[in-house]
Coordinates of C-alpha atoms in Angstrom, one line a residue:
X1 CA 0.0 0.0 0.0
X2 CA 2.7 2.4 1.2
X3 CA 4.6 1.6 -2.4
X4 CA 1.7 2.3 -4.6
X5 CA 1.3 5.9 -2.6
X6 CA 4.8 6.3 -3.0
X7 CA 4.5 5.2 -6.6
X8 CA 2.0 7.7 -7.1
X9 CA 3.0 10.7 -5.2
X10 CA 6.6 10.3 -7.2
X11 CA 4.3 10.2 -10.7
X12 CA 2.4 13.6 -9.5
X13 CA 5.8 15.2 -8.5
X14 CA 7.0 14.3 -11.8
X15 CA 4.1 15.4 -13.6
X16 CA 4.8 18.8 -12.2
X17 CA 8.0 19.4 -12.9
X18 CA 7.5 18.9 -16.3
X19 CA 4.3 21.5 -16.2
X20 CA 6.5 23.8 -14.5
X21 CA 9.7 23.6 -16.7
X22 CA 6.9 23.7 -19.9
X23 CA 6.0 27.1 -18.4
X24 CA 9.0 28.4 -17.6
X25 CA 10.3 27.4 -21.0
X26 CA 7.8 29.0 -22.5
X27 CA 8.5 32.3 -20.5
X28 CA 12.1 32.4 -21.0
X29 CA 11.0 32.0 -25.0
X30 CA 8.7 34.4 -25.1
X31 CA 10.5 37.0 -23.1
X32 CA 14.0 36.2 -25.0
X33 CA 11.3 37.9 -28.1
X34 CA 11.6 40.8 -26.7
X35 CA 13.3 44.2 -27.8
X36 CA 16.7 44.6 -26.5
X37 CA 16.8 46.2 -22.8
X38 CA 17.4 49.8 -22.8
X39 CA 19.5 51.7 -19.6
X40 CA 15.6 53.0 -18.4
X41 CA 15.1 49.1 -17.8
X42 CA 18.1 48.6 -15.6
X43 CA 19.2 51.0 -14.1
X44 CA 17.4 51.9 -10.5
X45 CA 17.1 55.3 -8.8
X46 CA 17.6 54.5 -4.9
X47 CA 13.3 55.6 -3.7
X48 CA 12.6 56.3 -0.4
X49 CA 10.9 53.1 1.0
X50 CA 8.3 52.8 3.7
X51 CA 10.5 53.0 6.9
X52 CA 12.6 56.1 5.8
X53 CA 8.6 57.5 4.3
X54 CA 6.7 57.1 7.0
X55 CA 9.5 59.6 9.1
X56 CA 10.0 62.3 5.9
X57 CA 8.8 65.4 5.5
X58 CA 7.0 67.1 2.0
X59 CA 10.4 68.9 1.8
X60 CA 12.2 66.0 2.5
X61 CA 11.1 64.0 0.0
X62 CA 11.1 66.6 -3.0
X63 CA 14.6 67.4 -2.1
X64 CA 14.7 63.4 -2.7
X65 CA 13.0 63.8 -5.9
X66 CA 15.0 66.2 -7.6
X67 CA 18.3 64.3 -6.6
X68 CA 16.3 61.2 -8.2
X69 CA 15.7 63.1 -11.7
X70 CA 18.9 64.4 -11.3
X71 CA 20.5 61.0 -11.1
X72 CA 18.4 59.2 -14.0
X73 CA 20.2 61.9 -16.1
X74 CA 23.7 61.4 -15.4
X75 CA 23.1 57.5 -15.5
X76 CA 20.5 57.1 -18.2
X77 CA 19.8 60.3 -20.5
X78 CA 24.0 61.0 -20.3
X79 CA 24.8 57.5 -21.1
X80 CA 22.6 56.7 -24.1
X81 CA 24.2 54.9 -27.1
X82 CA 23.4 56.4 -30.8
X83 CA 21.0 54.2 -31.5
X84 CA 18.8 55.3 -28.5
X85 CA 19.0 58.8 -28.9
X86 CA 15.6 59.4 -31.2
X87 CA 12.9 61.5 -31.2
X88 CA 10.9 58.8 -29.5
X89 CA 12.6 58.1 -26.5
X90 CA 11.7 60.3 -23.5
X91 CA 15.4 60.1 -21.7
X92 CA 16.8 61.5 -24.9
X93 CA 17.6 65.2 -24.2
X94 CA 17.3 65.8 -27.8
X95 CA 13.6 64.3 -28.3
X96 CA 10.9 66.2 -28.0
X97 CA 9.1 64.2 -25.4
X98 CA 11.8 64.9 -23.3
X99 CA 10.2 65.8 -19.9
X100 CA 13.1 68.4 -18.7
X101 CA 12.8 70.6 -21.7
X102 CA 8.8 70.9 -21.2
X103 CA 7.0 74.5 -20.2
X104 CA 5.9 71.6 -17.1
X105 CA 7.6 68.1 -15.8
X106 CA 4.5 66.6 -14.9
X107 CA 6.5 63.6 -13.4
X108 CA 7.3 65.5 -10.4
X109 CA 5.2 66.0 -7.3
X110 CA 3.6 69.3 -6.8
X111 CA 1.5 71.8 -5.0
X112 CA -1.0 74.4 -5.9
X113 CA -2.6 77.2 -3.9
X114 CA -5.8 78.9 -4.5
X115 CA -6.0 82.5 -4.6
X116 CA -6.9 83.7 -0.9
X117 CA -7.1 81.6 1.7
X118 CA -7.9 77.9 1.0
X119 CA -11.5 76.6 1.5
X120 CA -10.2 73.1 2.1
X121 CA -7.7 70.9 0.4
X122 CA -7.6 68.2 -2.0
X123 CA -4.8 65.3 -2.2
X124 CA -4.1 63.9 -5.5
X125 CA -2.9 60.0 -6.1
X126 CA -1.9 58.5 -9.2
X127 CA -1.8 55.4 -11.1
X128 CA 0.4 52.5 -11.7
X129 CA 2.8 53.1 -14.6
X130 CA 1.0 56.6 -13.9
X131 CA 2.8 60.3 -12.9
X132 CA 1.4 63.4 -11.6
X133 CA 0.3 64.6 -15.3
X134 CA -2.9 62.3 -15.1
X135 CA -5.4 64.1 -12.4
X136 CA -3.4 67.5 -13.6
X137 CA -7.0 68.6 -14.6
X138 CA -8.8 67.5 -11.5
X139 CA -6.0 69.3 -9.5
X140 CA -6.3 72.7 -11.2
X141 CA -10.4 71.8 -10.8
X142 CA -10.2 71.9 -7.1
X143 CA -7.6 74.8 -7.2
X144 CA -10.0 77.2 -9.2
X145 CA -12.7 75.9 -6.7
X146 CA -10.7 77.3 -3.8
X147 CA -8.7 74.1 -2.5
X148 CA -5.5 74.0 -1.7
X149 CA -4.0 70.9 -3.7
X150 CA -1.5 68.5 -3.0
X151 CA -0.2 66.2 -5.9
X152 CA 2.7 63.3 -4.9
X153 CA 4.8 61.1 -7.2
X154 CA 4.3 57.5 -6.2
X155 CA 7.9 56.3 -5.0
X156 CA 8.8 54.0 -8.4
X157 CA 7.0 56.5 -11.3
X158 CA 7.8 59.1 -13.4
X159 CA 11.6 58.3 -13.2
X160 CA 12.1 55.0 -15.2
X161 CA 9.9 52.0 -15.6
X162 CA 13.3 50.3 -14.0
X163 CA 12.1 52.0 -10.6
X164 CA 9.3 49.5 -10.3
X165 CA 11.6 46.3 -9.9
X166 CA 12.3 47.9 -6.8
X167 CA 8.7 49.0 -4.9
X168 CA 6.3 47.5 -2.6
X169 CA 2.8 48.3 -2.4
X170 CA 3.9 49.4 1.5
X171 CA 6.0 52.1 -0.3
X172 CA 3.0 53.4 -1.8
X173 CA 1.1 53.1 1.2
X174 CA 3.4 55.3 3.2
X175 CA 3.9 57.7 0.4
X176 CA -0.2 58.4 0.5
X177 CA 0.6 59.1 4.4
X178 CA 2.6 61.2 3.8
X179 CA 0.6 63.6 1.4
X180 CA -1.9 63.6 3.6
X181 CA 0.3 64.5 6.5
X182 CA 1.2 67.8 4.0
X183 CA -2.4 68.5 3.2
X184 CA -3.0 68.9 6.6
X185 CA 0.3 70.8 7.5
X186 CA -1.0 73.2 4.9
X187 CA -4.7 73.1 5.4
X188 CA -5.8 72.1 9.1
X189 CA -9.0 70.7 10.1
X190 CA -11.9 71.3 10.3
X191 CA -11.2 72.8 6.9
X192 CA -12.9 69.8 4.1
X193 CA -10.2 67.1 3.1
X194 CA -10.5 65.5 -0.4
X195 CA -8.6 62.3 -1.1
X196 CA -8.5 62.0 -5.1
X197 CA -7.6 58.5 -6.3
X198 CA -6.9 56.9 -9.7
X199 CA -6.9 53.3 -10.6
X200 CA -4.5 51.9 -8.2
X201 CA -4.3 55.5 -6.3
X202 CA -7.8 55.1 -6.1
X203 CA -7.4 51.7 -3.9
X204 CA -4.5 53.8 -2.3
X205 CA -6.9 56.4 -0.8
X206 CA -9.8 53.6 -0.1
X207 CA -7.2 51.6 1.8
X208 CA -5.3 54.6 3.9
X209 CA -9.0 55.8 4.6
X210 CA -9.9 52.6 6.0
X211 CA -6.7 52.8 7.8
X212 CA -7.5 55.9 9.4
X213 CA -10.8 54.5 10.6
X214 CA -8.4 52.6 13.4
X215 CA -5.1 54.6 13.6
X216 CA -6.5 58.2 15.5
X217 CA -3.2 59.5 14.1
X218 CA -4.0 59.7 11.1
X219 CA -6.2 62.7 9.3
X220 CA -9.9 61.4 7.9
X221 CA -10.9 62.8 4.4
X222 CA -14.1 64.2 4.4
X223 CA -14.5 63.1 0.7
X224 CA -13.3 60.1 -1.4
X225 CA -13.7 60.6 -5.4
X226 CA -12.1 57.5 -6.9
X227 CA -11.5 57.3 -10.6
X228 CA -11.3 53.8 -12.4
X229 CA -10.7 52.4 -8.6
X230 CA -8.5 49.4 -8.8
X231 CA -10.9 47.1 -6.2
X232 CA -10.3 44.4 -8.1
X233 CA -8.1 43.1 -10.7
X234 CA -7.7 39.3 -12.2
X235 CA -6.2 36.6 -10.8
X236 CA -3.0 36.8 -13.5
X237 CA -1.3 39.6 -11.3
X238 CA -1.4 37.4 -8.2
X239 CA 0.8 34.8 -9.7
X240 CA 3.0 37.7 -12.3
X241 CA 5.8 37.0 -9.8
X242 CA 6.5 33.6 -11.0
X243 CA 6.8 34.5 -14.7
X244 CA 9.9 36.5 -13.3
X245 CA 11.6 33.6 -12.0
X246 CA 13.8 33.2 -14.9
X247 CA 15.1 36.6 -14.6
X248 CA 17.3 35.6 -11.8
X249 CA 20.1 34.4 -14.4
X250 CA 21.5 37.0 -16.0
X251 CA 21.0 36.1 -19.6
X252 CA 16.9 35.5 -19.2
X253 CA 16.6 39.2 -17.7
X254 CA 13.7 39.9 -19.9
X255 CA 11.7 37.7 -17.9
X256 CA 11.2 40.4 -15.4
X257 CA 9.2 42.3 -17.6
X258 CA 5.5 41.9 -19.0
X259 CA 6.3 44.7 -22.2
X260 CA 9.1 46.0 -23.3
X261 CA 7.8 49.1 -25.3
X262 CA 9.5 52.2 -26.7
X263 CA 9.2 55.2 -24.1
X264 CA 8.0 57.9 -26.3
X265 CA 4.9 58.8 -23.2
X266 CA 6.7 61.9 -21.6
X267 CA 4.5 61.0 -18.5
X268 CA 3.7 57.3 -18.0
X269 CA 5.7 54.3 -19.0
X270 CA 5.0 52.3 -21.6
X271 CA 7.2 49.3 -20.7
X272 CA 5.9 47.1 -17.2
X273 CA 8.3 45.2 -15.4
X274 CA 5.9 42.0 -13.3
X275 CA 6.9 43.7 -9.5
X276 CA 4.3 46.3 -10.6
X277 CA 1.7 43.6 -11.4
X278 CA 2.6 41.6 -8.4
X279 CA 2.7 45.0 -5.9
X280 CA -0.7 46.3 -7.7
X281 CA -2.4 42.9 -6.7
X282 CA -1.4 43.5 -3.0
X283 CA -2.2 47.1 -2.7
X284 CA -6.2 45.7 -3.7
X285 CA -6.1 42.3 -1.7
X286 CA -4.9 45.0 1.4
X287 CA -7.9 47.1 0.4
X288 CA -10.4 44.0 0.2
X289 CA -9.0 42.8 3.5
X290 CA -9.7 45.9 5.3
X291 CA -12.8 46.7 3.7
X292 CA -14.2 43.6 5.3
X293 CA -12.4 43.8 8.6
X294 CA -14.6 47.6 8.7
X295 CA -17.4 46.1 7.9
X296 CA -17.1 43.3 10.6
X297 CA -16.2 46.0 13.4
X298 CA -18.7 48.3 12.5
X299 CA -16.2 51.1 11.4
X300 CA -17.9 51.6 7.8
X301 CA -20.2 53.8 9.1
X302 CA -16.9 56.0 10.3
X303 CA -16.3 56.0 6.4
X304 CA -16.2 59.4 4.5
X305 CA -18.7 59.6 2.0
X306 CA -17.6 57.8 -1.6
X307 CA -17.7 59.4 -5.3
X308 CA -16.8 57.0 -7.6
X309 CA -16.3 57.5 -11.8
X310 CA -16.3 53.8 -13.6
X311 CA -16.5 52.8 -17.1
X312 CA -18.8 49.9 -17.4
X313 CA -16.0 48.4 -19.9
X314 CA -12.4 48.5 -18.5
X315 CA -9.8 46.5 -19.5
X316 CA -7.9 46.8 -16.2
X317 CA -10.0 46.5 -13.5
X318 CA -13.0 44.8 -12.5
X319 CA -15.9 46.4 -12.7
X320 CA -18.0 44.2 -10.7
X321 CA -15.6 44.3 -8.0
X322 CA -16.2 48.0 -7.0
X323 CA -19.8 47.2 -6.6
X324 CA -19.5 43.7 -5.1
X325 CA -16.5 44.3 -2.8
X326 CA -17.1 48.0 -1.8
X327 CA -20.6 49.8 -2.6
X328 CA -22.3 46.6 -1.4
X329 CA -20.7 47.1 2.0
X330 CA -21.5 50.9 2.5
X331 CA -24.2 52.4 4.9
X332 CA -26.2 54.5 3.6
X333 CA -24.1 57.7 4.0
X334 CA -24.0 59.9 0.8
X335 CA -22.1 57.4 -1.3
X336 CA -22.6 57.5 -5.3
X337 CA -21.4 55.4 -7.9
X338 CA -21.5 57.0 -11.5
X339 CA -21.4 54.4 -14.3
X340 CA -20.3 55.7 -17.6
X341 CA -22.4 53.1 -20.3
X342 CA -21.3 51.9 -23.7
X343 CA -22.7 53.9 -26.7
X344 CA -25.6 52.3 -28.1
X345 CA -26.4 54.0 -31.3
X346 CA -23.0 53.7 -32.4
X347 CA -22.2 51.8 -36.3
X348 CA -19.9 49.9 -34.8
X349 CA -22.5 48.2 -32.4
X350 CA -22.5 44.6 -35.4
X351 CA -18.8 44.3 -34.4
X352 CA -19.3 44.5 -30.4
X353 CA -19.5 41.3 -28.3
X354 CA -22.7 40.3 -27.0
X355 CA -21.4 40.6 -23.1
X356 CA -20.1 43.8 -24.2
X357 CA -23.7 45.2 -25.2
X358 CA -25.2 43.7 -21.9
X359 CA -22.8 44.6 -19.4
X360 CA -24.5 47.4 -17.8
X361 CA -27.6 44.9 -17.4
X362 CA -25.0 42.2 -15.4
X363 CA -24.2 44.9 -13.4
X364 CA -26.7 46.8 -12.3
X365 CA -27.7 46.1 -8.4
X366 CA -31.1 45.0 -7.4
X367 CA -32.9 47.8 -5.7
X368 CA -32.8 49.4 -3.2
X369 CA -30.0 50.6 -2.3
X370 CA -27.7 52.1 0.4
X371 CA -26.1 54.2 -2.2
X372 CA -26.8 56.9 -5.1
X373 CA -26.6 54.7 -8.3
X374 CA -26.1 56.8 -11.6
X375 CA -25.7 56.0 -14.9
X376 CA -24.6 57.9 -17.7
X377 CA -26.4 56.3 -21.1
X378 CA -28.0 57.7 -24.6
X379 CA -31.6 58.6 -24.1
X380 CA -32.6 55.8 -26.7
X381 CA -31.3 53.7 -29.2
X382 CA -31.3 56.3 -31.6
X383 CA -30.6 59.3 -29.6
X384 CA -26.8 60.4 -29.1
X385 CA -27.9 62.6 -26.5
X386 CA -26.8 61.5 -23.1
X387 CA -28.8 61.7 -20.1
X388 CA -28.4 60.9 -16.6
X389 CA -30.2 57.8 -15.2
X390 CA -29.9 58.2 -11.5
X391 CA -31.8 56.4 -8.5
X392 CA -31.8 57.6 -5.1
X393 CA -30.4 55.6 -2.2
X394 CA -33.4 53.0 -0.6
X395 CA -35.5 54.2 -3.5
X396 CA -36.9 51.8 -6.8
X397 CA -38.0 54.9 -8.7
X398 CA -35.2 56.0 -11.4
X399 CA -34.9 60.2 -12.4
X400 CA -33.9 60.9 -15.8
X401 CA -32.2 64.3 -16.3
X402 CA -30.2 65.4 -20.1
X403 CA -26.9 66.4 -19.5
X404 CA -26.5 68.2 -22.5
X405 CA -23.5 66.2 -23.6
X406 CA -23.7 63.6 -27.1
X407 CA -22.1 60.4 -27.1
X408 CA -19.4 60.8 -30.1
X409 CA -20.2 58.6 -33.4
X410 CA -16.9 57.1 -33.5
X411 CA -16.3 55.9 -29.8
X412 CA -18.2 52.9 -28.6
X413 CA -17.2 53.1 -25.2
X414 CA -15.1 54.6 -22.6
X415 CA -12.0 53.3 -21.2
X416 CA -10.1 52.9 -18.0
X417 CA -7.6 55.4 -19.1
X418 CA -9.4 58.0 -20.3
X419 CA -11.9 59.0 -17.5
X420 CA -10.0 62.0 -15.9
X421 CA -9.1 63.8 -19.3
X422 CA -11.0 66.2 -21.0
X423 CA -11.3 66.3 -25.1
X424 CA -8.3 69.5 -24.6
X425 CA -5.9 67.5 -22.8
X426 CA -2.3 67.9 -24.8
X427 CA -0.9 64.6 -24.5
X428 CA -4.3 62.8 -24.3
X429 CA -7.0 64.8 -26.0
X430 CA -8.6 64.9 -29.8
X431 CA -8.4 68.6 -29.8
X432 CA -5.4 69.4 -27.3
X433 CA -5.1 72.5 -26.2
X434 CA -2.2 74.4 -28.9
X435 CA -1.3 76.3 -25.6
X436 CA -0.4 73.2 -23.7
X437 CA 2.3 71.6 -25.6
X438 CA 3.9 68.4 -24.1
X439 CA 5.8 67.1 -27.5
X440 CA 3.5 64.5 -28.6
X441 CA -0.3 64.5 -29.2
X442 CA -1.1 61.0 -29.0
X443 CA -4.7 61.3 -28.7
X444 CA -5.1 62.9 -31.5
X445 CA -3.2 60.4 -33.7
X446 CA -5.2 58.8 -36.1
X447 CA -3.5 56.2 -37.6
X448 CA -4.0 54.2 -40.9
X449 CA -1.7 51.4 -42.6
X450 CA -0.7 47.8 -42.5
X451 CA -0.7 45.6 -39.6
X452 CA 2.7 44.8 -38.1
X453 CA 4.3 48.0 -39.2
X454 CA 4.6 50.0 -36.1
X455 CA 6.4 49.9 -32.8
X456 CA 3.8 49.2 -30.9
X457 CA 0.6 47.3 -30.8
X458 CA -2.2 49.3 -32.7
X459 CA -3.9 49.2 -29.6
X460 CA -2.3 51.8 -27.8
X461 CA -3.9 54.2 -30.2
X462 CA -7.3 52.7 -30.8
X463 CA -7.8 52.8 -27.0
X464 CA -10.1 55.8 -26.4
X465 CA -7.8 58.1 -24.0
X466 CA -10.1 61.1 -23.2
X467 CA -13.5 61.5 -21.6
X468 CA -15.9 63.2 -23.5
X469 CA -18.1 63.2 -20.6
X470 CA -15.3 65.1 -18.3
X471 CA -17.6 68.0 -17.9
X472 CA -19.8 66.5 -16.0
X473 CA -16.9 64.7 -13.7
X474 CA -15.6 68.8 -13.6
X475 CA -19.4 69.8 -12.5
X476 CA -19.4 66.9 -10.0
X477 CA -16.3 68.1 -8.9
X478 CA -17.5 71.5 -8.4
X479 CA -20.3 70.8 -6.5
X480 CA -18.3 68.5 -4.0
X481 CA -15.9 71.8 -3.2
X482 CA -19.6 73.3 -2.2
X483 CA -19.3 75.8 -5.7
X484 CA -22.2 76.2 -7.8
X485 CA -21.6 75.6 -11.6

């Protein structure tokens, strides 16, 4: 008996080793197919971590900050060989993406003051891959609304994608802290607090609000507004890590990375190495974790009140998440979720998937509910217009109100990207602002020709990168900061 287990057991042990050296040979072959490394992917400014974080100041770490730009110069941008130094590559100080020479380096954390004295103050956090630049609008929103804004650099972003081999969802963590800590240095209480997340800065502010609920040293927002809220994201980035293990020999280093893409963004990389996966995974199974430990103390009620933007398609996150995982769990305490829905009058509507065209349906809650649920949708199958469909909370009645905005013909839906920029946006935009120029309009690209012949997948330009509902994020906005629009 003991044999035939044995017998067995050494079978199954067998049987995977040889599904885990199939894997990994099929890793190391399809990262070996991969462009050549650049200096951006190896070399790796020296962050500030948690420990050294959690102690700094807002001086400190911008003083940290420059030395960090300062230092991808000399050993990246100084250091380029001739075939790097192109038009398309960001660390070339000859290209004309190349942040330093811009009117703005958006990669860099920053503050803005209203004019007078500050009505309340607003604390900006980014995404993964993500820099400053993406809630630059939202920032400048609150600003001309009176707030006092407060916009950090996530320790591993806007230097090289390098800087993400070497960062731990703690280091974010403690980097949110820490512009909060400033926002209150700058703005005390009881003066409003805002906490602005996107995508994974969106499960930032979630989590360090949740945090706060049971750490009395740490300042409570008033407000949440989270934009494409990273709640939830697939099972994949859980396991990213081990699609890295060939990396540890030297001459499989490719592993390490998920794309290897030309760096032509002046303000988000394009390239993603697996840590970011793997940290981004944490930062939401922390933010699920303390959700439900809330809930089971009874803390949620402690909870500021949540605005949340989501595209009922997105590519990154789960959608169902956010409603399953958070909105179901919140009292009934002047939350909202706004929904933006497909476009369904558009040509292209043949050619859409059939789960596509039903996914508001899948996702809708069943009434009532302990939350504001909106949605922004045409007014019928023929009608461009958009309207808001929006039902109170613990009500089954639904108010429709026009919005005066028109879905566009050629856009079938929104995007995870594209929710906090407006149709001016330079980089991101379809009609950027000629008074706002970052080097490159790639929103505004429309490109034709044969498949294969670019750089990079045709889907970096298909994907829709602007919002052409942002005015009514900007008048939601507005009406948060108490102005009347």
């Amino acid at each position: 008996m003991k044999t035939s287990v044995f017998r067995w057991i050494k079978r199954l042990a067998i049987v995977l080793l040889l599904v885990v050296a199939s894997i990994g040979g099929v890793r190391i072959h399809d990262a070996q197919r991969k462009p050549p490394l650049g200096l951006w992917h190896t070399y790796v400014p020296a962050e500030m971590h948690a420990r050294a974080l959690d102690q700094a100041t807002w001086d400190d770490y911008v003083a940290h900050e420059n030395r960090l730009f300062d230092e991808v110069r000399k050993n990246v941008s100084d250091k380029l060989v001739p075939g790097d130094r192109v038009a398309a590559n960001r660390y070339f100080t000859g290209s004309p993406v190349f942040p330093g020479h811009l009117k703005t380096d958006w990669n860099r954390s920053y503050t803005l003051a209203p004019e007078g004295t500050p009505r309340g103050v607003a604390v900006m956090i980014h995404g993964l891959t993500d820099s400053p630049y993406s809630l630059r609008h939202i920032a400048a929103r609150y600003q001309h609304d009176g707030f006092f804004v407060v916009s950090i650099r996530l320790p591993g972003h806007g230097t090289v994608p390098a800087s993400l081999t070497d960062v731990t969802a703690k280091d974010w963590e403690a980097a949110t802290r820490l512009a909060v800590r400033e926002a209150r240095r700058r703005v005390p209480a009881p003066a409003p607090l805002h906490i602005v997340g996107y995508s994974n800065g969106g499960a930032l502010a979630l989590e360090y609000s949740l945090e706060a609920l049971r750490d009395p040293r740490l300042a409570r927002a008033d407000r949440l507004i989270l934009i494409s809220p990273m709640i939830g994201i697939t099972q994949f980035a859980r396991f990213a890590g081990l699609a890295a293990l060939p990396a540890i020999l030297p001459a499989f280093e490719k592993a390490a990375w998920l794309d290897v893409i030309p760096e032509f963004n002046p303000f988000k990389y394009n390239s993603f190495p697996v840590n970011g996966a793997r940290q981004s995974w944490r930062v939401t199974q922390d933010v699920q974790r303390e959700i439900a430990q809330a809930n089971r103390r009874g803390q949620l009620a402690s909870l500021p009140p949540v605005l949340t933007f989501q595209s009922v398609i997105d590519f990154t996150v789960i959608t169902s998440a956010i409603i399953d995982s958070l909105y179901a769990q919140l009292p009934d305490k002047g939350s909202e979720l706004v929904l933006f829905d497909i476009n369904h009058t558009t040509q292209l509507s043949p050619l859409m998937r059939a789960s596509i065209r039903d996914a508001l349906r899948r996702l809708t809650p069943a009434p009532p509910l302990h939350y504001r649920f909106t949605v922004l949708t045409n007014a019928s199958s023929t009608s461009s217009h958009v309207v808001e469909e929006s039902m109170a909370p613990n009500s089954t009645v639904t108010t429709i109100k026009p919005t005066g905005l028109d879905y566009p013909a050629d856009i079938y839906s929104l995007s995870h990207v594209a929710l906090p920029f407006p149709e001016t946006d330079p980089l991101y935009g379809r009609t950027p602002d000629p008074n706002d120029d970052v080097g490159i309009q790639l929103g505004a690209q429309s490109i034709r020709g044969e498949t294969g012949g670019l750089v990079v997948g045709a889907g970096m330009f298909t994907r829709l990168s602007w919002n052409p509902f942002y005015p009514y994020v900007a008048v939601r906005i507005d009406q948060l900061a108490g102005v009347t629009p």
